[in-house]
Short mmCIF file of C-alpha atoms and ligand atoms in Angstrom, two decimals:
data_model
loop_
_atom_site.label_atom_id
_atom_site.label_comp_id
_atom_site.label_asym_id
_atom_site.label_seq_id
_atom_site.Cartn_x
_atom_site.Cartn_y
_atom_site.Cartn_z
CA UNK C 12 -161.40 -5.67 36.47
CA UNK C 13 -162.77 -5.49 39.96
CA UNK C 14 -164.94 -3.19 42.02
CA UNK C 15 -162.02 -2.59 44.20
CA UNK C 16 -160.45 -0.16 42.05
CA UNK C 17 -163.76 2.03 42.67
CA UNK C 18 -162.92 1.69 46.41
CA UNK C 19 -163.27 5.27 48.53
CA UNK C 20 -159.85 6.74 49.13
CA UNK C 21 -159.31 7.32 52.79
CA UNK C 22 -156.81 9.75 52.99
CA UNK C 23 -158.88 12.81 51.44
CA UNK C 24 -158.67 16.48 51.00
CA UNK C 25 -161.47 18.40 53.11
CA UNK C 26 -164.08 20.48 51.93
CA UNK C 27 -166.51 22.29 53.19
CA UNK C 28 -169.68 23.07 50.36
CA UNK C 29 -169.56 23.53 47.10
CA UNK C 30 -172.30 23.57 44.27
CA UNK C 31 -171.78 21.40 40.89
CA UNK C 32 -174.50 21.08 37.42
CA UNK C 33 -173.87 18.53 34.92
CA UNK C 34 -176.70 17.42 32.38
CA UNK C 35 -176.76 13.74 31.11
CA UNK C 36 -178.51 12.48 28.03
CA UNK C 37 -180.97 9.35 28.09
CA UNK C 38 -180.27 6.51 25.49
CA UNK C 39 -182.04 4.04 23.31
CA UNK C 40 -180.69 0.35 23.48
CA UNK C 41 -179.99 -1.04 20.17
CA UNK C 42 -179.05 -4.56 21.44
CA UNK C 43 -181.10 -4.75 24.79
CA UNK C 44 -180.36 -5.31 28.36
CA UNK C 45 -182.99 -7.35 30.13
CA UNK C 46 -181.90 -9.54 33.37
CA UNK C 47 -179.65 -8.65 35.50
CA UNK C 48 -177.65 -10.76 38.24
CA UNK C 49 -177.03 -8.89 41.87
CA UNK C 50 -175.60 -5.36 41.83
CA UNK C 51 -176.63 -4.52 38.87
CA UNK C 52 -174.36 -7.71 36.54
CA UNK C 53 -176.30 -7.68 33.68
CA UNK C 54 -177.13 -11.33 32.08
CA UNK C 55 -176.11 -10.20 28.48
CA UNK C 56 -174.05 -7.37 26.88
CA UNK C 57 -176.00 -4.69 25.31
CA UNK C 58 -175.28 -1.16 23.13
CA UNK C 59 -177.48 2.07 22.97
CA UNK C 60 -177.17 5.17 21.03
CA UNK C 61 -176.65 8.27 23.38
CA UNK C 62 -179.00 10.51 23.02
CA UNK C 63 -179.17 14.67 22.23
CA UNK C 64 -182.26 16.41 23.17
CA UNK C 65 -183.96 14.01 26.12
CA UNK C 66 -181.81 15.25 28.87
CA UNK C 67 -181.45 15.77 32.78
CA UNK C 68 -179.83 18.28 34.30
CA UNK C 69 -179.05 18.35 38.40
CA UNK C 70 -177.96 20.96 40.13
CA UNK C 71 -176.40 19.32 43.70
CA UNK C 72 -175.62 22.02 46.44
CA UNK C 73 -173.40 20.34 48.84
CA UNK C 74 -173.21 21.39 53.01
CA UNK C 75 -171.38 19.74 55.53
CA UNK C 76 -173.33 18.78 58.33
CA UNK C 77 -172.25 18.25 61.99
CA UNK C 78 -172.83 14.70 62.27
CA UNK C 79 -172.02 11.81 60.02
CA UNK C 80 -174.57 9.30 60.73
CA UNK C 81 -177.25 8.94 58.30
CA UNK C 82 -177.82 10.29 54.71
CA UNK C 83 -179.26 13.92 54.11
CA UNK C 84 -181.04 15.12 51.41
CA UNK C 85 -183.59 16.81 49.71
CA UNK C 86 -185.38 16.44 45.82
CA UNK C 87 -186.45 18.75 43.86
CA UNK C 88 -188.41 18.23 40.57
CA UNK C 89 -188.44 21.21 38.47
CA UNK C 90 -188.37 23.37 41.12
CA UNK C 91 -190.69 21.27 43.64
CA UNK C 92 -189.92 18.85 46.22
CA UNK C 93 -190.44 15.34 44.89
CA UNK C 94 -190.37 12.96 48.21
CA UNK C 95 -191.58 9.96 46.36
CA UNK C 96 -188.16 10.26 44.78
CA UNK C 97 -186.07 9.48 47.96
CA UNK C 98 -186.44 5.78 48.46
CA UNK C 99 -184.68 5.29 45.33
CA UNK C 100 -181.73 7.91 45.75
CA UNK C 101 -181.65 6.40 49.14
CA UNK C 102 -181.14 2.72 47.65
CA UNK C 103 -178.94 4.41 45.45
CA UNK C 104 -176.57 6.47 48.30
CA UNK C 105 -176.46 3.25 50.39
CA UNK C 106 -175.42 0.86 47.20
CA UNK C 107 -172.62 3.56 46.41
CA UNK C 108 -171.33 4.19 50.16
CA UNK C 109 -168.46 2.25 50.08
CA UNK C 110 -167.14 3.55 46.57
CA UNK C 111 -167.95 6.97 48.04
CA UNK C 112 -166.74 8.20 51.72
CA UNK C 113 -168.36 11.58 51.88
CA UNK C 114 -172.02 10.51 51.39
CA UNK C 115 -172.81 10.98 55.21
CA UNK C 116 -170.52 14.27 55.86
CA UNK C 117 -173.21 16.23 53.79
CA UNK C 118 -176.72 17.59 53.71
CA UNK C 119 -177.47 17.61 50.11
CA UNK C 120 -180.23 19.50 47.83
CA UNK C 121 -180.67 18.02 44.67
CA UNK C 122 -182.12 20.04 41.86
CA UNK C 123 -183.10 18.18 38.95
CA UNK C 124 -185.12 19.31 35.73
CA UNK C 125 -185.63 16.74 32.27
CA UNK C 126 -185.82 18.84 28.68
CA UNK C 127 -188.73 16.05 28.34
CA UNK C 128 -192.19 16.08 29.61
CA UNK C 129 -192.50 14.17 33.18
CA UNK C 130 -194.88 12.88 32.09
CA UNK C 131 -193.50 11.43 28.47
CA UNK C 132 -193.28 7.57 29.75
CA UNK C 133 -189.88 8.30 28.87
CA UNK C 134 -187.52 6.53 31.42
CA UNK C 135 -185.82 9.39 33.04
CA UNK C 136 -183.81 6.94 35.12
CA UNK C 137 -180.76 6.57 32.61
CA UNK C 138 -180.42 10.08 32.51
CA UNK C 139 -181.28 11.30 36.00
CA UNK C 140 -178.71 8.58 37.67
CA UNK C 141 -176.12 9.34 35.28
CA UNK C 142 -176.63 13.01 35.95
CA UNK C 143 -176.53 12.51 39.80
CA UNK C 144 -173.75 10.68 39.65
CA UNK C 145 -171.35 12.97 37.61
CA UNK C 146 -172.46 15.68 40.31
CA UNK C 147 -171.08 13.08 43.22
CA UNK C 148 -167.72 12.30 41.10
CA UNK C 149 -167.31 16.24 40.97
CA UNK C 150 -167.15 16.13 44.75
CA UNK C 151 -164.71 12.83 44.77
CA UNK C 152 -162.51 14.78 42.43
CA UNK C 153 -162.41 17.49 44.90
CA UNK C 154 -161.66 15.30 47.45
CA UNK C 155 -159.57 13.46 45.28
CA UNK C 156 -157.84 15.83 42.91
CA UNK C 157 -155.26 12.78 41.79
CA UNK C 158 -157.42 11.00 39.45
CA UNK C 159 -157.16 10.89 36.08
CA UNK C 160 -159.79 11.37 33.51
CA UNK C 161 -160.39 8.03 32.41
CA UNK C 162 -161.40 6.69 35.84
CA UNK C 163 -163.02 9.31 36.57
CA UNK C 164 -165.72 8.10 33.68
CA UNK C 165 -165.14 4.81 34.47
CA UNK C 166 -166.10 5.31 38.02
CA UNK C 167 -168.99 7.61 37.31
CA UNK C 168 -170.32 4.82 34.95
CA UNK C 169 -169.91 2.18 37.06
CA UNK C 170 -171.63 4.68 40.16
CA UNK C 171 -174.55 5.45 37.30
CA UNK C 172 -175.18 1.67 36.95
CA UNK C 173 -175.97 1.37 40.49
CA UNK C 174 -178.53 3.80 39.94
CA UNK C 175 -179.82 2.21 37.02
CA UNK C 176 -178.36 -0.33 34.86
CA UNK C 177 -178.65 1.65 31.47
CA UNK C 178 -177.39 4.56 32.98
CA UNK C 179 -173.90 3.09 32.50
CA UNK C 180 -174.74 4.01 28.93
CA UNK C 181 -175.27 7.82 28.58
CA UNK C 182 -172.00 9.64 29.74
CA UNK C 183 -170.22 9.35 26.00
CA UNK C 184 -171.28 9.73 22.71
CA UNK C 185 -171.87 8.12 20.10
CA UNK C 186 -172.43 4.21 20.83
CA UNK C 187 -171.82 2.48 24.28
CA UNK C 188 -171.25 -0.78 25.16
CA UNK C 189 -171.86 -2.41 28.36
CA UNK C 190 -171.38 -5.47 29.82
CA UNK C 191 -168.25 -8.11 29.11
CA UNK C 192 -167.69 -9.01 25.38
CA UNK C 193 -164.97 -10.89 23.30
CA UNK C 194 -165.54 -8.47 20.41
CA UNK C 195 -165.28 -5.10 22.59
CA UNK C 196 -161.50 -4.73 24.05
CA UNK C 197 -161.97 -3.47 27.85
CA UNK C 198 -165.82 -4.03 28.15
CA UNK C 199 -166.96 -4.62 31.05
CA UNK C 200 -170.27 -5.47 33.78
CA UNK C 201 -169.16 -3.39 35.97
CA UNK C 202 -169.50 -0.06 33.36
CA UNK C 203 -169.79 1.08 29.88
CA UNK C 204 -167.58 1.57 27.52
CA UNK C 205 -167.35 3.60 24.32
CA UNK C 206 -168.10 1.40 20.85
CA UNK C 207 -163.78 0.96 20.35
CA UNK C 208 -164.17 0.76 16.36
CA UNK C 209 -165.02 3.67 13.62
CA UNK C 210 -168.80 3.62 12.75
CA UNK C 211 -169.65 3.60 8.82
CA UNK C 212 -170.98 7.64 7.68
CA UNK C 213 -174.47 5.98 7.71
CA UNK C 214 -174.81 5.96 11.11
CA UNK C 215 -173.67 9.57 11.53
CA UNK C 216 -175.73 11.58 13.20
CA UNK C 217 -178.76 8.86 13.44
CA UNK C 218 -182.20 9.75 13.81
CA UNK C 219 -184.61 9.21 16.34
CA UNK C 220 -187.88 10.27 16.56
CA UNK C 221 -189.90 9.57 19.64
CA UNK C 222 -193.27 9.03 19.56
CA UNK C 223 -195.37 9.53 22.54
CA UNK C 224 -198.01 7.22 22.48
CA UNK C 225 -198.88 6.22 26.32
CA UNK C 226 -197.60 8.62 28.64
CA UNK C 227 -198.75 6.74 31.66
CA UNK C 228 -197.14 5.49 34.16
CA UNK C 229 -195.42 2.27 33.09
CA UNK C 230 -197.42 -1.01 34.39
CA UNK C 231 -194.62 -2.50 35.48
CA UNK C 232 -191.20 -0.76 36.84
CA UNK C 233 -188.03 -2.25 35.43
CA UNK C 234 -186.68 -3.97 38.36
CA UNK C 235 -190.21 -6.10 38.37
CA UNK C 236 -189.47 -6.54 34.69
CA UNK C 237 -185.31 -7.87 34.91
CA UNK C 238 -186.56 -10.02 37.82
CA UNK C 239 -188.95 -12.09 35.94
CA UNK C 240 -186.06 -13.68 33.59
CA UNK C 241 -184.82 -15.31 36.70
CA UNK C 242 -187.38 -18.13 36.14
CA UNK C 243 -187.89 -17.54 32.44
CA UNK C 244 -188.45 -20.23 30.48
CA UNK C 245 -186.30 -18.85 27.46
CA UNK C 246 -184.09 -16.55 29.33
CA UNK C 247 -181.03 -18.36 28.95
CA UNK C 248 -181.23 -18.52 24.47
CA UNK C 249 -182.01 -14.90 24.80
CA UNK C 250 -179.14 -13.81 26.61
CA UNK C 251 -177.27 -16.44 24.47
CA UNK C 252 -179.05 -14.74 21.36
CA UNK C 253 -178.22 -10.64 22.49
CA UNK C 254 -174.75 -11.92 22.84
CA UNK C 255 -174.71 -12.87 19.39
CA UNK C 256 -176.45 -9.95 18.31
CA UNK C 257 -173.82 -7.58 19.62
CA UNK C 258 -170.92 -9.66 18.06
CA UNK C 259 -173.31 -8.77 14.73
CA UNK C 260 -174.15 -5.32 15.30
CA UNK C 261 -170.77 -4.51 16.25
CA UNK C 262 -169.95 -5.42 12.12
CA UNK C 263 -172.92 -4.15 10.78
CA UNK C 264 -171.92 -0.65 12.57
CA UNK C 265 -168.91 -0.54 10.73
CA UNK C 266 -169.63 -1.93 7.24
CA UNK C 267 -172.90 0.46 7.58
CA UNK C 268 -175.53 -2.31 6.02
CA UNK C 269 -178.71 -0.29 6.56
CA UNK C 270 -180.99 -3.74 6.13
CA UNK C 271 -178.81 -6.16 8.42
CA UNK C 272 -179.22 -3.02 11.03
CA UNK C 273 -182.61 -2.64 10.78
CA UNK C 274 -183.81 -6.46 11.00
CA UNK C 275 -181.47 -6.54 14.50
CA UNK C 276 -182.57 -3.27 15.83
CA UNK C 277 -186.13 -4.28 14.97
CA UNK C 278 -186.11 -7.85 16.12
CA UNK C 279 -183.85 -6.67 19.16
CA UNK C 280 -187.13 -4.72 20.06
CA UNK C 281 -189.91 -7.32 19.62
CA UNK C 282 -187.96 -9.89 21.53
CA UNK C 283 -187.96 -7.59 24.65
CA UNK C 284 -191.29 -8.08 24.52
CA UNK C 285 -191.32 -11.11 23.52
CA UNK C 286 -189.42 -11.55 26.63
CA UNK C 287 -192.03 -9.87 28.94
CA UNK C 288 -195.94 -11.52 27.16
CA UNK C 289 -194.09 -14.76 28.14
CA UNK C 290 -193.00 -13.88 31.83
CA UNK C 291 -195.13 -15.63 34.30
CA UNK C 292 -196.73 -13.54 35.37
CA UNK C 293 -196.85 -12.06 31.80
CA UNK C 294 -197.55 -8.45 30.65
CA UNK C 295 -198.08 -6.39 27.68
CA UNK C 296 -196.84 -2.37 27.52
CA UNK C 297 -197.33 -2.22 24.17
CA UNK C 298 -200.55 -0.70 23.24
CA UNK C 299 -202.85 -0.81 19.95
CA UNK C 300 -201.06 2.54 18.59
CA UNK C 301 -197.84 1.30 19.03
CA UNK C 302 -198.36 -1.60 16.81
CA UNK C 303 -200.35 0.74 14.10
CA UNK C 304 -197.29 2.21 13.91
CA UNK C 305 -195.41 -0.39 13.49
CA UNK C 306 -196.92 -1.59 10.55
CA UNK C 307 -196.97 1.76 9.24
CA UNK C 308 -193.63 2.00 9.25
CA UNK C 309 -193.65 -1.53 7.64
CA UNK C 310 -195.68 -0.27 4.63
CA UNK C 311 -193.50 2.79 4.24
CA UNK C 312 -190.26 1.15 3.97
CA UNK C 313 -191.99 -1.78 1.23
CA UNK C 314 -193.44 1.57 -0.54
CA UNK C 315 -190.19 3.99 -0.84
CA UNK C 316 -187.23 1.76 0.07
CA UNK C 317 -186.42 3.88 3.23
CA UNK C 318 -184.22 2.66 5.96
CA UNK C 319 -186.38 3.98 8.64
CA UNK C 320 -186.76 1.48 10.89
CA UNK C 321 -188.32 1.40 14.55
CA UNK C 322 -187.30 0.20 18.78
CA UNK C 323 -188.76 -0.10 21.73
CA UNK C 324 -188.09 0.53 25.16
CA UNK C 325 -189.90 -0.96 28.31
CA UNK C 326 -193.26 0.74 27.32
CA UNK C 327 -195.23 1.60 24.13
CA UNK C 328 -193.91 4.48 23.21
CA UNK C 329 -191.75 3.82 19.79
CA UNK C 330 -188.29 4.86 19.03
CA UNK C 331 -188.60 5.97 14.92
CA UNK C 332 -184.80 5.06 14.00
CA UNK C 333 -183.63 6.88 10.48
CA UNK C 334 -180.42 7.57 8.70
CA UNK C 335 -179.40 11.53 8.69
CA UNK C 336 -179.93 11.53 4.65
CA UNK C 337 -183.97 10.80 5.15
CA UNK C 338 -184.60 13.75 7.87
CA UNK C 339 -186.77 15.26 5.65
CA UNK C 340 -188.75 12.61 4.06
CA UNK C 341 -189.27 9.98 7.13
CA UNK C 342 -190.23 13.54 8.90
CA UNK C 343 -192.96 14.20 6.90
CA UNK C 344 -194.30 10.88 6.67
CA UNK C 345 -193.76 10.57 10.49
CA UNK C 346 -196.51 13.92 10.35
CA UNK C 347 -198.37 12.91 7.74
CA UNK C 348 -198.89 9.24 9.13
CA UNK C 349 -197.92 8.57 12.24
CA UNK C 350 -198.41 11.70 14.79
CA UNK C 351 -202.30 10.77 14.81
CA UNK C 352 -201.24 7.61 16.72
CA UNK C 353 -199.34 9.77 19.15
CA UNK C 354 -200.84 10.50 22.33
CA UNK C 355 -201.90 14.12 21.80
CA UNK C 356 -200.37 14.77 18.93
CA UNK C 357 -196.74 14.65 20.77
CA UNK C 358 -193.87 13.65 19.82
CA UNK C 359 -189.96 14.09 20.26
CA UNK C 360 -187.19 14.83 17.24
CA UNK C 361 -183.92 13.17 18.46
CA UNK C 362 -180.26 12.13 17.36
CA UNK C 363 -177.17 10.66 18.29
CA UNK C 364 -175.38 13.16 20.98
CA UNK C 365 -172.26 13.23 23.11
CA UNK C 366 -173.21 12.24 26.51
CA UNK C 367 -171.99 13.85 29.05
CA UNK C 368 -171.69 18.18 29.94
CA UNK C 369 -170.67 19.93 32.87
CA UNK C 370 -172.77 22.99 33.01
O1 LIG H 401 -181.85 0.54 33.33
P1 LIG H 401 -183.13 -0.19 33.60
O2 LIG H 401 -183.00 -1.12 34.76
O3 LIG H 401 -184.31 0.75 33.69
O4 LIG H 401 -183.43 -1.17 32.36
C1 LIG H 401 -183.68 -0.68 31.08
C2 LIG H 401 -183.93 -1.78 30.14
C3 LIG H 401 -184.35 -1.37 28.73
O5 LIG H 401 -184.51 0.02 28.59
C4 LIG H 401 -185.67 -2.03 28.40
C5 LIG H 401 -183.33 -1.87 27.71
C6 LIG H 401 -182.01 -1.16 27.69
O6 LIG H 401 -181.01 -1.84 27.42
O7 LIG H 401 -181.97 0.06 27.90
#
């Protein structure tokens, strides 16, 4: 499947403004993505749980403006303009021109607002791209009115993961995969595709409970971070490795074996950073908290036979991972134990959602 079906139509409908809201869900990477080729290939295929509650919704007013030379637009963040956002949404506009032929016919005013604290350290980058770029497919369909549903997620996918790689991940619930597998009928590079098999009851309506430990800025930004496996001394077993992992996750997701999922999901999250302390140059993001937690979590699981288990994204905050049936219990031992390890107190209650919502 190539990029050319993503192509801009030329002969296209006119319009003049319009106004369009969608919200988009961040996810959490079960089987991660880390290295990426040009345009956004990633070097292995990877699968995330869409998430419910961590969300961005954008608001894009669209104008048309006399000229059609350059890109216009404006940022807002919560209600104030954000001009350290524009580099990237310009990066962004001029990766997506040719799959999109109205970029330069409008002024645009782009009104974005996360249900999670800016300043969480949780990536809003899945769920801000994908957000922006189901407002731009609203104005293709316009434009476009002949497409069909299916591309129409396809291409917003494949237009998110230009933004950001993982934002390929959040427009469907429950699981997505991205990123060409044998296993996975249809997957592809180029965008993500929902999990194509029935997932056992015990992963209905998973858990996750985010806990805010460093809500920094992250040390080092992503793209720094999928660069350094270009000269990686172990890059090419771990992509080998995740590979593997999906072909075993994508089993374990439908014979529901709580401790097969947990030593994946768990490993799958200390090899990331595995991954990054032995980069050259090398760096740590997780943080003495997040590994008190870890071992709390450790402890709990030897004490009660729970099947909480933990991930981790790019940065130290910790992903608590817990089957539906233990909301109460892993909650209260996530207060009574591991909140004082959370950067003031904070954290976020989470689970599995549907991607996707035009508001
Ligand atoms: O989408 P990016 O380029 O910010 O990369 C995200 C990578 C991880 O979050 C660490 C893993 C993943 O698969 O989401």
């Amino acid at each position: 499947m190539k990029e050319i079906r993503f192509l801009a139509n030329t002969k296209q409908k006119s319009i003049e403004n319009g106004v369009t809201t969608w919200s988009s869900p961040s996810n959490i990477a079960l089987v991660k993505y880390w290295g990426k080729r040009k345009e956004q290939i990633p070097e292995n295929t990877s699968i995330s749980f869409t998430l419910n509650q961590c969300k961005t919704i954008t608001n894009l007013t669209y104008t048309k403006k006399e000229d059609n030379l350059n890109f216009s637009f404006d940022v807002f963040l919560d209600g104030e303009k954000q001009d350290d956002f524009k580099p990237k949404i310009e990066v962004f506009f001029n990766r997506i021109t040719p799959y999109l032929s109205f970029l330069k016919d409008f002024h645009f005013k782009i009104e974005t607002k996360n249900t999670f604290p800016h300043s969480s350290g949780i990536a809003s980058s899945a769920s801000g791209m994908s957000a922006l770029a189901a407002c731009l497919m609203s104005i293709d369909k316009e434009l476009n009115p002949e497409m069909n549903s299916q591309f129409i997620l396809q291409k917003t996918s494949f237009l998110a993961r230009l933004g950001s790689g993982s934002a390929c991940r959040s427009l469907e619930g429950d699981l997505v995969v991205w990123g060409e597998h044998k296993s996975i009928v249809n997957s592809s590079n180029l965008f993500g595709v929902k999990f194509p098999f029935n997932t056992h009851n015990n992963f209905k309506n998973y858990q996750d409970t985010i806990l805010l430990v460093d809500k920094g800025e992250k040390q080092v930004s992503s793209t720094i971070g999928h660069n350094l496996m270009h000269n990686h001394p172990f890059s090419q077993q771990r992509f080998v490795q995740a590979n593997q992992n999906l072909e075993k996750i994508t089993a374990i997701l439908q014979n529901g074996n709580l401790d097969e999922f947990i030593s994946l999901v768990e490993s799958e999250a200390l090899t990331l950073h595995a991954m990054m302390m032995s980069s050259m140059p090398y760096f740590i993001l997780m943080k003495p908290n997040t590994l008190e937690i870890i071992n709390k979590i450790w402890a709990f699981r030897k004490a009660t036979n729970s099947k909480v288990c933990f991930t981790l994204d790019a940065g130290a905050n910790v992903h608590v991972l817990y089957p539906e049936s233990e909301k109460d219990s892993v909650l209260q031992f996530i207060k009574n134990e591991l909140v004082v390890y959370c950067q003031n107190g904070h954290y976020i209650c989470d689970n599995i959602g549907k991607g996707l919502e035009q508001l």
